[in-house]
XYZ file of C-alpha atoms in Angstrom:
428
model
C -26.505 8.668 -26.144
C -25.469 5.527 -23.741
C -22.156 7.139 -23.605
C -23.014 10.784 -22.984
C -25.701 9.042 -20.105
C -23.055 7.273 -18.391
C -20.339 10.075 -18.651
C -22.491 12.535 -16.857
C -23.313 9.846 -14.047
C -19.297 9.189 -13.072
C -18.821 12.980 -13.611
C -21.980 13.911 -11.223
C -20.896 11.911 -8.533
C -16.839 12.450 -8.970
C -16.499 15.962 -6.167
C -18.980 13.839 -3.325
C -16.860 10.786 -4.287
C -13.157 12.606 -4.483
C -14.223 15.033 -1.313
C -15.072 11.383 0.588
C -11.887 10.083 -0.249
C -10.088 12.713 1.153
C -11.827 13.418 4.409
C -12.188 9.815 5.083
C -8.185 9.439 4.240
C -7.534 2.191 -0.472
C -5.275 0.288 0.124
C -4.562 -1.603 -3.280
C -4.616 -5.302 -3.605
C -0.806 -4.880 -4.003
C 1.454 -3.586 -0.500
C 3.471 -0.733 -0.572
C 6.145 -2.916 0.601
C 6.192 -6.826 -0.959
C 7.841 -9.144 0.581
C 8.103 -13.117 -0.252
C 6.945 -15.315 2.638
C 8.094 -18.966 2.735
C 6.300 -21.499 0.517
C 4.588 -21.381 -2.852
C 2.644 -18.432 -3.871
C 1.493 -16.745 -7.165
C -0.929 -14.948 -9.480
C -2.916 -16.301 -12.433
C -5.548 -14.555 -15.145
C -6.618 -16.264 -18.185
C -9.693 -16.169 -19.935
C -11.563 -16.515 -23.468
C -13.657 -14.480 -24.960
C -14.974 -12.765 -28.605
C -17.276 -9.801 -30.099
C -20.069 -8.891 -31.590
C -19.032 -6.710 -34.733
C -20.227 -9.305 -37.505
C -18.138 -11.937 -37.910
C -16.891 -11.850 -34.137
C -12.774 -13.359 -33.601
C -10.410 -11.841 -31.213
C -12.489 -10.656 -27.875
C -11.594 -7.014 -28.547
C -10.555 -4.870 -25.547
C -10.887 -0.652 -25.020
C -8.151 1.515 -24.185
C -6.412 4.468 -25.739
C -3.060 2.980 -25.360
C 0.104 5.304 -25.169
C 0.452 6.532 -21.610
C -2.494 5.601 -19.939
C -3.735 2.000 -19.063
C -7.361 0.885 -19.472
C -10.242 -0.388 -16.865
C -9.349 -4.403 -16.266
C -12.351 -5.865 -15.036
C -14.486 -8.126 -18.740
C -11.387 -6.354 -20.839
C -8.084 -7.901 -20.257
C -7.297 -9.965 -23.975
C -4.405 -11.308 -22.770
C -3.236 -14.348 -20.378
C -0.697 -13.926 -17.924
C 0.911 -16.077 -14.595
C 3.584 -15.859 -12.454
C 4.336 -18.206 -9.502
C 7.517 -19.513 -7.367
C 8.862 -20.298 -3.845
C 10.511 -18.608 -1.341
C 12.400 -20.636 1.593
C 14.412 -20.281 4.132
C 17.426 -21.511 3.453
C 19.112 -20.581 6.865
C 19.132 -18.523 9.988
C 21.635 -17.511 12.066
C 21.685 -15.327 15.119
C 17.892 -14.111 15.093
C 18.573 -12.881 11.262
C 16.305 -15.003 8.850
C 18.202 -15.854 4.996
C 15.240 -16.327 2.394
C 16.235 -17.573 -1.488
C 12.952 -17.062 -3.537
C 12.722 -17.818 -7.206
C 9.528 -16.730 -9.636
C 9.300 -17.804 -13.152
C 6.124 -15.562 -15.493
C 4.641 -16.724 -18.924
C 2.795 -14.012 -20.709
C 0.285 -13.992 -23.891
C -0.993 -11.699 -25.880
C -4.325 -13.557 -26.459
C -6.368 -15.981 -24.522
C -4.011 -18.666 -25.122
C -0.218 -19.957 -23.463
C 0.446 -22.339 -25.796
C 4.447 -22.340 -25.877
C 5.117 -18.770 -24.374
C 8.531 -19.428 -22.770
C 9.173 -18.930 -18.659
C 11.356 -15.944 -17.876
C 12.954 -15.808 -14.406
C 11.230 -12.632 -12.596
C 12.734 -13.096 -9.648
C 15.789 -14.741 -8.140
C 17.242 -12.921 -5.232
C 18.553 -13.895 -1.563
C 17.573 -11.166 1.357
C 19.119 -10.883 4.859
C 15.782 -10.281 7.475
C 16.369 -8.913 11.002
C 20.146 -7.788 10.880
C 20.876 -6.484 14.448
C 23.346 -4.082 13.155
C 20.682 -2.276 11.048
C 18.290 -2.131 13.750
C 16.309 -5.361 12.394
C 16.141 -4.090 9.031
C 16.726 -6.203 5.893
C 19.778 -6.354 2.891
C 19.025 -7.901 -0.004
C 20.828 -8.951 -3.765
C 19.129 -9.938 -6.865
C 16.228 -10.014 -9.134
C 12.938 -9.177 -7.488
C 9.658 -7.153 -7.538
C 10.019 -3.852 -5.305
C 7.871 -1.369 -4.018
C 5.080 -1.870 -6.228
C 1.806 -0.662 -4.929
C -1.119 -0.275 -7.892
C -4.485 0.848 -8.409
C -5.756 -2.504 -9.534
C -9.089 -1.613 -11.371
C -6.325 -0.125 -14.219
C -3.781 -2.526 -13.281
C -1.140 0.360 -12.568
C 2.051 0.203 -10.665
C 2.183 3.895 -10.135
C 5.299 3.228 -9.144
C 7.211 0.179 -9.840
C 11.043 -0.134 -8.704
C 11.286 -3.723 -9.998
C 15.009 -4.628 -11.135
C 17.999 -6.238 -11.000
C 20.137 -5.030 -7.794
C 20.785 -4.799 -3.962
C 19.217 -3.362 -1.103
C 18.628 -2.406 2.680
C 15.402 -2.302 3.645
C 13.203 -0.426 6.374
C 15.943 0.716 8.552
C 14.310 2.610 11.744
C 15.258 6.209 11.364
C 13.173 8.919 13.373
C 9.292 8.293 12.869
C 9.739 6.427 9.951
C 11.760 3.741 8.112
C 14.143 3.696 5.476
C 14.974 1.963 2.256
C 17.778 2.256 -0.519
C 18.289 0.486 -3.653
C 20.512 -0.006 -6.081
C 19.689 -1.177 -9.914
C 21.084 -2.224 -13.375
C 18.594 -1.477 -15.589
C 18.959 -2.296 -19.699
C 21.937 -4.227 -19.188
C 22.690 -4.808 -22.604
C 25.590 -4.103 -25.707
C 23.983 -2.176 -29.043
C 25.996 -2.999 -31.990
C 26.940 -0.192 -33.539
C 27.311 0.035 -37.659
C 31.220 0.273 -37.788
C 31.279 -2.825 -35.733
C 32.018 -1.492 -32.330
C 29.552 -1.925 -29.190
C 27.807 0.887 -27.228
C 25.071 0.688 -24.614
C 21.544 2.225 -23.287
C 22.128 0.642 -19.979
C 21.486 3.332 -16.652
C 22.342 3.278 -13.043
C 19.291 3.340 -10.942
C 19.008 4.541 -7.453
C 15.311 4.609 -4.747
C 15.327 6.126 -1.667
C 12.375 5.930 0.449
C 11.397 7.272 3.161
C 8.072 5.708 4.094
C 5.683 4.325 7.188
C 5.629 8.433 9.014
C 2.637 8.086 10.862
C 1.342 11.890 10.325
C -2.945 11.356 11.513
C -4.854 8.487 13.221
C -4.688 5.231 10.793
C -2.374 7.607 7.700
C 1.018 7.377 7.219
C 3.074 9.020 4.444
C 5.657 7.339 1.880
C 8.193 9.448 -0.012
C 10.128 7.754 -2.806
C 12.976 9.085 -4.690
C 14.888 8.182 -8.169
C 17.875 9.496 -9.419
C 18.497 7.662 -12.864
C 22.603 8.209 -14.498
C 22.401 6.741 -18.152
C 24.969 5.347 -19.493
C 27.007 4.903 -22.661
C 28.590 7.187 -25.083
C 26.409 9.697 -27.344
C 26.379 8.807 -30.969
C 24.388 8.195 -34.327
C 23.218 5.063 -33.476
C 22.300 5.231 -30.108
C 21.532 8.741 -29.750
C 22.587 11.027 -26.447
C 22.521 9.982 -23.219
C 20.751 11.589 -20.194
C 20.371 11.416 -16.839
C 16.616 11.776 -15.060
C 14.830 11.919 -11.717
C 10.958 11.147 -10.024
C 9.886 12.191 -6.555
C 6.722 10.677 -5.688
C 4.635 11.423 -1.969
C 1.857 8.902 -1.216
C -0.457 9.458 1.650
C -2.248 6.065 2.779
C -5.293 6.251 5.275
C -6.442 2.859 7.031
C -9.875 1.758 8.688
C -11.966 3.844 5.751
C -15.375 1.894 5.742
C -13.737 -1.544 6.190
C -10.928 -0.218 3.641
C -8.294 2.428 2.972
C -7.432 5.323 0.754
C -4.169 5.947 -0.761
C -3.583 9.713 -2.463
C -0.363 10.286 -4.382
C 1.647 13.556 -6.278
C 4.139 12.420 -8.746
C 6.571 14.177 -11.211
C 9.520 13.099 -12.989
C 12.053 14.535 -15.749
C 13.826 12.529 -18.386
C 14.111 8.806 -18.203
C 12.496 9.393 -14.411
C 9.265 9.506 -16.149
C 9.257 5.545 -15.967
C 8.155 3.121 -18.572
C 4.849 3.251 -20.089
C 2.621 4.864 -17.083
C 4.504 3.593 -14.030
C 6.996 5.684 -12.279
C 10.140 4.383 -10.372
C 12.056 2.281 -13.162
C 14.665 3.524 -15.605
C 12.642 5.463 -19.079
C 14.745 5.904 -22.106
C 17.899 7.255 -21.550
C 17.550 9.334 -24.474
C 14.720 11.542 -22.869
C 16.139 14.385 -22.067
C 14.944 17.315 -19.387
C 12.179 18.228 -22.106
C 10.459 14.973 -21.307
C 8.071 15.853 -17.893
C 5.508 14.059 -16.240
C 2.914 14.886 -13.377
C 0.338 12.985 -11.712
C -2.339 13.321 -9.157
C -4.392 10.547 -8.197
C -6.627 8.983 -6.075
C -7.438 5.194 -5.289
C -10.318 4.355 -2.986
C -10.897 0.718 -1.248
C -13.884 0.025 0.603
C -15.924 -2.654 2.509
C -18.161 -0.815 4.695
C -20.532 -4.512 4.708
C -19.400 -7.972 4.054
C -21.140 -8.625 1.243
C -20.862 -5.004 -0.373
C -17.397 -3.612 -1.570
C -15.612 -0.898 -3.948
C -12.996 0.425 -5.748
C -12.956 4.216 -6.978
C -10.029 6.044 -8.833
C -9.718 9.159 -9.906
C -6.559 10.570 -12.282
C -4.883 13.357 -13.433
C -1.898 13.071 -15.547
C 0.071 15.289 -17.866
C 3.215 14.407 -20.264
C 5.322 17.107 -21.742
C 8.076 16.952 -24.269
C 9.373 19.283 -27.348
C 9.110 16.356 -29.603
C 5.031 15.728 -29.011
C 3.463 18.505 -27.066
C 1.521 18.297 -24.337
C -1.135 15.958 -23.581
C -3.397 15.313 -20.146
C -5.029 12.001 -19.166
C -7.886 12.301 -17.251
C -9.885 9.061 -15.602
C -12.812 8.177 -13.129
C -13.748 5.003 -12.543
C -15.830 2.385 -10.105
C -16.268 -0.952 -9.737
C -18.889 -2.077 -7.056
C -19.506 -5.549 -5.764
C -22.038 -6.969 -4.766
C -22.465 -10.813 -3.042
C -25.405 -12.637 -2.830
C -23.874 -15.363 -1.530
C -20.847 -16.419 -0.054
C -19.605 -17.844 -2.991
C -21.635 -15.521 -5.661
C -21.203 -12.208 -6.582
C -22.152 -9.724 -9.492
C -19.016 -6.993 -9.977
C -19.602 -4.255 -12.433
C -17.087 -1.523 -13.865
C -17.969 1.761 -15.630
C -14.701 4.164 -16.395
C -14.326 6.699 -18.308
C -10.977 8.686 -20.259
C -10.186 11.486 -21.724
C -6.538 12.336 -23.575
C -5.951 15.855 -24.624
C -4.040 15.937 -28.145
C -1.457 18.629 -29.133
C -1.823 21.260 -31.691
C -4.989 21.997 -31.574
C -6.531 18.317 -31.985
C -9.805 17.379 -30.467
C -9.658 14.760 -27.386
C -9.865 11.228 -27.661
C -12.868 10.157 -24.861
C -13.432 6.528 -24.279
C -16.187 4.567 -22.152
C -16.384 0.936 -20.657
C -19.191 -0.325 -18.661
C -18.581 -4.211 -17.649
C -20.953 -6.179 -16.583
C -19.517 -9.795 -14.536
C -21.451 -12.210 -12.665
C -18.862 -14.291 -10.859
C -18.076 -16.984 -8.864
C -15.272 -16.263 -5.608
C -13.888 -17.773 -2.570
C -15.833 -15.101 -0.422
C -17.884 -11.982 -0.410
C -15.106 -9.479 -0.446
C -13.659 -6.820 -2.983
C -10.324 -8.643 -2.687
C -11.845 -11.983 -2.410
C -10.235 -14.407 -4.799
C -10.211 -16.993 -6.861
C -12.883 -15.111 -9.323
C -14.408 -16.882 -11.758
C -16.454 -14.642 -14.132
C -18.822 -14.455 -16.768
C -18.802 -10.858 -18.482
C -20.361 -8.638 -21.051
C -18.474 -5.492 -21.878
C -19.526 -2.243 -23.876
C -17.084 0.652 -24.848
C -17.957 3.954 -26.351
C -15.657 6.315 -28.321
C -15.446 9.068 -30.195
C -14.318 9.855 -33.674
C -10.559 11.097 -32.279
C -10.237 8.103 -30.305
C -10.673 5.900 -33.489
C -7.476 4.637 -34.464
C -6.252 4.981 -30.661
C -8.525 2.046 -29.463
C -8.012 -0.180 -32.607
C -4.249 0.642 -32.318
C -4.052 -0.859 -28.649
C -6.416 -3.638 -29.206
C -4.594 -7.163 -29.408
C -7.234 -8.635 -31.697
C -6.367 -5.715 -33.794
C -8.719 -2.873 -35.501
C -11.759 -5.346 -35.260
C -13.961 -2.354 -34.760
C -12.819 -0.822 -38.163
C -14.380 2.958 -37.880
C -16.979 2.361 -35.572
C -16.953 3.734 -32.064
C -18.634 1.311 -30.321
C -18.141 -2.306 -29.681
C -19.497 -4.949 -27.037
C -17.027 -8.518 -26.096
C -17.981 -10.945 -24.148
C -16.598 -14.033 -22.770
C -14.975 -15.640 -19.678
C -11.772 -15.173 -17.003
C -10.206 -16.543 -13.930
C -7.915 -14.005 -11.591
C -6.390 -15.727 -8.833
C -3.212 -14.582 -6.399
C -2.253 -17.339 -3.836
């Protein structure tokens, strides 16, 4: 009954909510366009938690796993930093040489322990060469036009890699960018002893920053994906793949911003996991599709009053499994009392159409988080927070939300669950 109650609410107030959006033209926490300033800077969640089903254990978090991603805020059973420094190592002639480095530890629980460093990025960029009209080259490791909607932690798209670059060249109203990446780098041993590989070539254009109304501007980002290797047993064929992605971003909405995006891509250009941009399997072949629509909503409209509103549309094609649509609506509101005290709730809601004839898995999370935070705003952080977080599922959705929860199927065959427990989030 809870769940039908709160279904109906997001759905009742999703056309006033989508229709505001798109008159009014958020920008996420993350810019379309991230770039390393000098010193030390990073990004930090961890947390503890547990349940309430009997004999309680792992906190237990809702999603439906597979392609979509699940509502963050009081249901995030993992622990996960990354941190580093950028300097400026020298300058010559009005162009600005930065060497940054970034190390990340990740857990699948609420504990580090001895989760090794990896090196996320280690790259060297160029900023302010004359001869490409102050624009900026660039080799190595790094994060790369990344923007997310950060209530479902998604990099829509996410061009992260291993490569080289020039960066926001002035051309016509806009600016543009082109990038070059390695992605899978790595030999596959092959049963009669010889080697092959699933590496691919990866190449983003983007055309981005066209002012086209007051406060909006429009990014296009392209990427054509050639996969390597030779076809065989093992390995399977190879195939090449594409994305083309249009995001329209409007500022100075109620103290915030709105970003709307249309995405499709074919073959290993339908990304990894949900995010667009990066190199999929190699093995997809044009049978593979995917399409989004979405829209991400950022407001302060008072100083002590804030939110975040999504709204998603996604379909995945392929011969081998169908069809299948993931739809999601969500909201998280917050409210400060204080300068220093705030109470943030969440309520989402998804629903992921199943081939042949199968009935829909629907899932809902309402989280509840009084918190502690360096300020009143939506994007004030550090956070500390106390939550309380009930999902709601049905019978299809079973095996979906014990299959994605870290703690396992702690819910058995029920379709309802409540965790609770504890979390920092921090960027710096």
């Amino acid at each position: 009954m809870l769940h039908r109650t709160m279904l109906k609410a997001v759905l009742k107030t999703l056309p006033a909510a989508i229709v505001l959006a798109i008159a009014s033209g958020s920008a996420a926490a993350d810019p379309m366009y991230p770039s390393d300033s000098e010193g030390f800077h990073g990004y930090l969640r961890a947390g503890a938690g547990s349940n309430t089903s009997g004999g309680g254990g792992s906190q237990g978090c809702f999603g439906l796993g597979g392609n979509t991603m699940k509502y963050r805020l009081g249901n995030e059973c993992d622990a996960y930093t990354e941190f580093g420094y950028t300097k400026s190592v020298a300058k010559s002639g009005g162009v600005n040489y930065l060497a940054t480095i970034w190390v990340n530890a990740y857990a699948p629980n609420s504990d580090f322990g001895d989760n090794k460093l990896g090196i996320v990025k280690a790259y060297v960029e160029a900023q302010g060469l004359d001869f490409l009209n102050g624009g900026t080259a660039w080799i190595g490791k790094r994060f790369y036009y990344r923007p997310d909607i950060h209530m479902l932690d998604l990099q829509y798209i996410n061009m992260n890699g291993t490569g080289a670059g020039l960066d926001r060249i002035p051309a016509g109203p806009g600016k543009f960018s082109y990038a070059f990446f390695k992605d899978n780098d790595v030999k596959v041993a092959l049963p009669n002893g010889g080697v092959n590989t699933k590496s691919a070539v990866r190449q983003n254009f983007i055309y981005g920053e066209i002012p086209v109304n007051e406060n909006g501007t429009l990014d296009l980002a392209a990427t054509y994906i050639i996969g390597e290797g030779k076809d065989d047993v093992a390995t399977g064929k190879r195939n090449n793949g594409w994305q083309l992605s249009a995001f329209h971003r409007q500022g100075k909405v109620f103290g915030g911003g709105n970003t709307f995006g249309v995405q499709y891509g074919v073959g290993p250009g339908t990304g990894k996991g949900a995010q667009f941009g990066a190199s999929g399997d190699t093995n997809f072949g044009s049978d593979v599709k995917r399409t989004r629509i979405f829209n991400d909503m950022a407001i302060q409209p008072m100083a002590n009053f804030g939110m975040e509103f999504v709204a998603l549309w996604q379909k995945d094609e392929s011969n081998a499994n169908g069809s299948s649509t993931w739809t999601s609506v969500g909201v998280r509101p917050v409210y400060a009392f204080t300068d220093n005290f705030k109470l943030v709730g969440e309520l989402g809601t998804d629903r992921v159409t199943q081939a042949g004839g199968l009935p829909a898995k629907r899932l809902t999370k309402l989280t509840i988080a009084p918190t502690i935070s360096a300020g009143p705003g939506l994007w004030s952080r550090p956070e500390l927070r106390a939550f309380v977080t009930y999902g709601k599922w049905n019978d299809a959705a079973t095996a979906s939300v014990n299959a994605s929860n870290n703690g396992g199927p702690i819910y058995n065959n029920n379709t309802s669950g409540t965790s609770y427990g504890f979390q920092v989030e921090t960027w710096f």
